[in-house]
Amino acid sequence: KHFFSLYRHAEVADPLDMEVSEEMRAAFRSHFLVEWSAAVNLSQLSNAREAAEYLGVSPAEVHIMCSNSLFPSLRLGKGLFVSLVDADCSDDPGVKRLLRTPLFVLNGFYCSLKDEYERLESTVQYLLIEWDGSQCSWGDLSESVVGCSHPALAAAGSIRGTVHRLWEQLDLESPPDEVNNVVHVSSSAFEGLADRLVWLPAAALHADIFGHRLLSARIPSSAVQKWLLNPMVAGQPVMQRMAGKNAKECLAEAKTLLGKARATEK
């Protein structure tokens, strides 16, 4: 369950059946200069498992090819990254021939990331923090304090930017990249709740600091549990609707979502 969203897009998702919002389609078009629908119709979109099977390579090799791409990966949504893989990404003649028509691969890094976390010596540490929202917005936390998801492009004084600059002095094996990017930061107070419920063994919705606030505001537990799976609501994924919002703002958004759901039921 720790990797559910990443796993779903890497090994299960069928691009033909995926719910993709207009905003996500626009981001894909702007980044790759190709329409999402065109890539689907031309069978150029595939999950990581399908890409490995089609190219006759291992999942780890798919990750290497994604890393070799001249195009940076695009984060299209929670747990969904797209990489452009073409003939320049491999030295194997057979693979190069198959990639004369490029592939857009969903979560090509998944297998390698999963292996990192499942090593016996691996540990996961977390920080549960509070701060004055009037002094630092959630966006400021993500961009200025933690730094953007690609450490090489992160602000110099941010956590990711600093570690990228000092990685050799910190005795790291390699500079951090988009997959191993130093630290994860929840994109909103609501995603923070989702992260805690996944990663902390004793976590429970009613006992969580923000989960309790949602339930106290008469948001049904069943609705919260459904939203935690990041469904599409009014043409936009729930996590995307919550992104950048603090606890107060997420609570307001939750009430809006509940109102929309009840109106639909009527």
Short mmCIF file of C-alpha atoms in Angstrom, two decimals:
data_model
loop_
_atom_site.label_atom_id
_atom_site.label_comp_id
_atom_site.label_asym_id
_atom_site.label_seq_id
_atom_site.Cartn_x
_atom_site.Cartn_y
_atom_site.Cartn_z
CA LYS A 1 0.00 0.00 0.00
CA HIS A 2 2.99 2.33 0.49
CA PHE A 3 3.41 2.58 -3.26
CA PHE A 4 -0.21 2.17 -4.36
CA SER A 5 -0.45 5.23 -6.59
CA LEU A 6 3.01 4.72 -8.09
CA TYR A 7 2.39 0.98 -8.53
CA ARG A 8 -1.03 1.48 -10.13
CA HIS A 9 0.36 3.76 -12.84
CA ALA A 10 3.55 1.73 -13.34
CA GLU A 11 2.06 -1.76 -13.62
CA VAL A 12 -1.74 -1.68 -13.87
CA ALA A 13 -2.92 1.55 -15.50
CA ASP A 14 -4.18 1.42 -19.08
CA PRO A 15 -3.79 4.85 -20.73
CA LEU A 16 -6.95 4.16 -22.73
CA ASP A 17 -9.01 4.01 -19.53
CA MET A 18 -7.24 6.64 -17.43
CA GLU A 19 -9.17 9.67 -16.22
CA VAL A 20 -7.08 12.64 -17.34
CA SER A 21 -8.27 16.17 -16.58
CA GLU A 22 -8.07 19.02 -19.07
CA GLU A 23 -5.37 20.59 -16.90
CA MET A 24 -3.29 17.40 -17.07
CA ARG A 25 -3.79 17.19 -20.84
CA ALA A 26 -2.65 20.79 -21.20
CA ALA A 27 0.47 20.12 -19.10
CA PHE A 28 1.31 17.06 -21.23
CA ARG A 29 0.86 19.05 -24.46
CA SER A 30 2.96 21.95 -23.19
CA HIS A 31 5.80 19.70 -22.00
CA PHE A 32 6.01 17.19 -24.86
CA LEU A 33 4.37 19.20 -27.68
CA VAL A 34 2.04 16.25 -28.33
CA GLU A 35 -1.64 15.81 -27.50
CA TRP A 36 -2.41 13.15 -24.88
CA SER A 37 -5.17 11.72 -27.09
CA ALA A 38 -2.78 11.47 -30.06
CA ALA A 39 -0.18 9.59 -27.99
CA VAL A 40 -2.88 7.18 -26.77
CA ASN A 41 -4.31 6.61 -30.25
CA LEU A 42 -0.85 5.93 -31.68
CA SER A 43 -0.11 3.44 -28.85
CA GLN A 44 2.81 5.58 -27.71
CA LEU A 45 1.70 5.66 -24.06
CA SER A 46 2.40 2.66 -21.84
CA ASN A 47 3.00 1.87 -18.22
CA ALA A 48 6.46 0.75 -17.09
CA ARG A 49 5.59 -2.96 -17.12
CA GLU A 50 4.21 -2.83 -20.66
CA ALA A 51 7.23 -0.83 -21.86
CA ALA A 52 9.61 -3.47 -20.46
CA GLU A 53 7.66 -6.27 -22.15
CA TYR A 54 7.45 -4.45 -25.50
CA LEU A 55 11.16 -3.57 -25.55
CA GLY A 56 12.28 -6.95 -24.20
CA VAL A 57 14.22 -5.42 -21.30
CA SER A 58 14.06 -5.50 -17.50
CA PRO A 59 12.14 -2.89 -15.47
CA ALA A 60 15.50 -1.62 -14.19
CA GLU A 61 16.62 -1.01 -17.78
CA VAL A 62 13.41 0.96 -18.44
CA HIS A 63 14.39 3.22 -15.54
CA ILE A 64 17.87 3.70 -17.01
CA MET A 65 16.38 4.63 -20.37
CA CYS A 66 14.02 7.12 -18.71
CA SER A 67 17.02 8.63 -16.91
CA ASN A 68 18.91 8.90 -20.22
CA SER A 69 16.12 10.85 -21.89
CA LEU A 70 16.95 14.37 -23.02
CA PHE A 71 13.44 15.37 -21.95
CA PRO A 72 12.95 15.82 -18.18
CA SER A 73 10.15 13.72 -16.71
CA LEU A 74 6.79 15.40 -16.25
CA ARG A 75 4.91 15.09 -12.95
CA LEU A 76 1.36 14.90 -14.24
CA GLY A 77 -0.35 14.27 -10.91
CA LYS A 78 -0.02 12.47 -7.59
CA GLY A 79 1.98 9.31 -8.18
CA LEU A 80 2.04 9.87 -11.93
CA PHE A 81 5.22 10.75 -13.83
CA VAL A 82 5.69 10.56 -17.60
CA SER A 83 9.04 10.07 -19.35
CA LEU A 84 9.77 10.27 -23.08
CA VAL A 85 11.95 7.35 -24.21
CA ASP A 86 13.39 7.36 -27.75
CA ALA A 87 16.16 5.66 -29.77
CA ASP A 88 18.85 7.83 -28.13
CA CYS A 89 18.04 6.34 -24.72
CA SER A 90 19.53 2.91 -25.46
CA ASP A 91 22.66 1.42 -27.08
CA ASP A 92 20.93 -1.86 -27.93
CA PRO A 93 20.26 -2.05 -31.72
CA GLY A 94 17.02 -3.96 -31.27
CA VAL A 95 15.69 -1.52 -28.70
CA LYS A 96 16.79 1.45 -30.79
CA ARG A 97 14.82 0.05 -33.73
CA LEU A 98 11.67 -0.32 -31.62
CA LEU A 99 12.10 3.22 -30.30
CA ARG A 100 12.20 4.89 -33.69
CA THR A 101 8.68 5.77 -32.63
CA PRO A 102 9.19 7.18 -29.11
CA LEU A 103 7.30 5.87 -26.07
CA PHE A 104 5.79 7.88 -23.25
CA VAL A 105 6.37 5.71 -20.17
CA LEU A 106 4.35 6.01 -16.96
CA ASN A 107 6.45 5.77 -13.78
CA GLY A 108 9.45 4.14 -15.41
CA PHE A 109 11.42 4.51 -12.17
CA TYR A 110 8.96 2.53 -10.00
CA CYS A 111 10.84 -0.76 -9.78
CA SER A 112 14.11 0.90 -8.76
CA LEU A 113 12.41 3.11 -6.18
CA LYS A 114 10.58 0.14 -4.65
CA ASP A 115 13.85 -1.76 -4.34
CA GLU A 116 15.45 1.20 -2.52
CA TYR A 117 12.74 1.22 0.15
CA GLU A 118 12.54 -2.54 0.58
CA ARG A 119 16.19 -3.15 1.37
CA LEU A 120 16.59 -4.65 4.84
CA GLU A 121 18.85 -1.80 5.92
CA SER A 122 16.47 0.92 4.73
CA THR A 123 14.60 3.10 7.21
CA VAL A 124 11.96 5.79 6.79
CA GLN A 125 12.02 8.84 9.06
CA TYR A 126 9.35 11.52 9.19
CA LEU A 127 8.75 14.97 10.64
CA LEU A 128 5.31 16.21 11.66
CA ILE A 129 5.63 20.00 11.68
CA GLU A 130 3.49 23.02 12.51
CA TRP A 131 4.12 26.63 11.54
CA ASP A 132 2.46 30.02 11.22
CA GLY A 133 0.62 29.95 7.90
CA SER A 134 0.55 33.74 7.72
CA GLN A 135 4.37 33.73 7.61
CA CYS A 136 4.88 30.79 5.28
CA SER A 137 2.29 29.40 2.86
CA TRP A 138 2.21 25.76 1.83
CA GLY A 139 3.63 26.83 -1.52
CA ASP A 140 6.52 28.59 0.25
CA LEU A 141 7.20 25.43 2.25
CA SER A 142 7.33 23.31 -0.90
CA GLU A 143 9.34 25.66 -3.12
CA SER A 144 11.48 27.80 -0.79
CA VAL A 145 12.05 25.57 2.25
CA VAL A 146 12.11 22.08 0.70
CA GLY A 147 12.78 23.08 -2.92
CA CYS A 148 11.31 21.89 -6.22
CA SER A 149 11.15 18.16 -6.93
CA HIS A 150 14.21 18.26 -9.22
CA PRO A 151 17.08 19.05 -6.79
CA ALA A 152 19.32 20.42 -9.55
CA LEU A 153 16.73 23.14 -10.15
CA ALA A 154 15.85 23.78 -6.49
CA ALA A 155 16.48 27.14 -4.84
CA ALA A 156 20.04 27.42 -3.53
CA GLY A 157 19.03 27.78 0.12
CA SER A 158 16.37 25.07 0.08
CA ILE A 159 16.88 21.60 1.57
CA ARG A 160 17.02 19.87 -1.82
CA GLY A 161 19.14 22.59 -3.38
CA THR A 162 21.63 22.48 -0.52
CA VAL A 163 21.98 18.69 -0.55
CA HIS A 164 22.41 18.71 -4.33
CA ARG A 165 25.22 21.27 -4.01
CA LEU A 166 26.95 19.45 -1.13
CA TRP A 167 26.24 15.80 -2.03
CA GLU A 168 29.93 14.84 -2.18
CA GLN A 169 30.70 16.49 1.16
CA LEU A 170 27.73 14.60 2.62
CA ASP A 171 29.23 11.29 1.39
CA LEU A 172 26.29 10.44 -0.85
CA GLU A 173 26.84 7.87 -3.59
CA SER A 174 25.46 10.21 -6.27
CA PRO A 175 23.78 13.60 -6.57
CA PRO A 176 20.06 13.55 -5.78
CA ASP A 177 17.70 13.43 -8.75
CA GLU A 178 13.95 13.52 -9.39
CA VAL A 179 13.46 10.00 -8.01
CA ASN A 180 15.82 10.13 -5.02
CA ASN A 181 15.20 13.78 -4.25
CA VAL A 182 16.33 14.01 -0.62
CA VAL A 183 12.97 14.43 1.12
CA HIS A 184 9.29 14.03 0.35
CA VAL A 185 6.96 16.87 1.28
CA SER A 186 3.20 16.43 1.29
CA SER A 187 1.54 18.67 -1.29
CA SER A 188 -1.18 19.75 1.15
CA ALA A 189 -2.52 19.14 4.64
CA PHE A 190 -4.84 16.53 3.14
CA GLU A 191 -2.01 14.66 1.44
CA GLY A 192 -0.14 14.85 4.74
CA LEU A 193 -3.03 12.91 6.25
CA ALA A 194 -2.83 10.37 3.43
CA ASP A 195 0.94 9.97 3.89
CA ARG A 196 0.63 9.39 7.64
CA LEU A 197 -2.14 6.79 7.19
CA VAL A 198 0.09 4.91 4.74
CA TRP A 199 3.47 5.11 6.44
CA LEU A 200 2.73 5.09 10.19
CA PRO A 201 1.66 1.64 11.47
CA ALA A 202 -0.50 2.96 14.32
CA ALA A 203 -2.12 5.79 12.35
CA ALA A 204 -5.92 6.01 12.22
CA LEU A 205 -8.21 8.59 10.68
CA HIS A 206 -9.98 9.47 13.93
CA ALA A 207 -6.70 9.75 15.87
CA ASP A 208 -4.81 11.83 13.30
CA ILE A 209 -4.55 15.55 14.04
CA PHE A 210 -6.07 16.58 10.70
CA GLY A 211 -8.27 13.51 10.29
CA HIS A 212 -9.92 14.40 13.62
CA ARG A 213 -10.58 17.94 12.37
CA LEU A 214 -12.29 16.59 9.25
CA LEU A 215 -14.52 14.26 11.25
CA SER A 216 -15.29 17.00 13.80
CA ALA A 217 -16.47 19.18 10.91
CA ARG A 218 -19.01 16.44 10.06
CA ILE A 219 -17.16 15.19 7.00
CA PRO A 220 -18.16 11.49 6.87
CA SER A 221 -15.37 8.97 7.29
CA SER A 222 -16.60 7.17 4.16
CA ALA A 223 -16.15 10.34 2.09
CA VAL A 224 -12.62 10.94 3.41
CA GLN A 225 -11.62 7.33 2.74
CA LYS A 226 -12.89 7.66 -0.82
CA TRP A 227 -11.00 10.94 -1.40
CA LEU A 228 -7.79 9.37 -0.10
CA LEU A 229 -7.83 7.18 -3.25
CA ASN A 230 -7.62 10.41 -5.31
CA PRO A 231 -10.70 10.01 -7.52
CA MET A 232 -11.67 12.56 -10.17
CA VAL A 233 -14.23 15.07 -8.88
CA ALA A 234 -15.73 17.68 -11.22
CA GLY A 235 -12.99 16.98 -13.78
CA GLN A 236 -10.06 17.23 -11.36
CA PRO A 237 -8.29 14.70 -9.08
CA VAL A 238 -8.96 15.30 -5.38
CA MET A 239 -5.28 15.63 -4.49
CA GLN A 240 -4.88 18.24 -7.21
CA ARG A 241 -7.83 20.18 -5.81
CA MET A 242 -6.16 20.11 -2.39
CA ALA A 243 -2.63 20.90 -3.59
CA GLY A 244 -0.96 23.89 -1.98
CA LYS A 245 -3.64 24.24 0.70
CA ASN A 246 -3.09 24.34 4.45
CA ALA A 247 -5.32 22.65 7.04
CA LYS A 248 -7.93 25.42 7.11
CA GLU A 249 -8.07 25.63 3.32
CA CYS A 250 -8.26 21.84 2.91
CA LEU A 251 -11.11 21.71 5.41
CA ALA A 252 -12.99 24.31 3.36
CA GLU A 253 -12.31 22.33 0.17
CA ALA A 254 -13.54 19.14 1.86
CA LYS A 255 -16.84 20.84 2.67
CA THR A 256 -17.10 21.98 -0.97
CA LEU A 257 -16.44 18.43 -2.23
CA LEU A 258 -19.04 17.03 0.16
CA GLY A 259 -21.56 19.56 -1.08
CA LYS A 260 -20.86 18.59 -4.71
CA ALA A 261 -21.23 14.90 -3.87
CA ARG A 262 -24.57 15.42 -2.12
CA ALA A 263 -25.85 17.59 -4.96
CA THR A 264 -24.94 14.85 -7.44
CA GLU A 265 -26.78 12.24 -5.36
CA LYS A 266 -29.95 14.34 -5.52
#
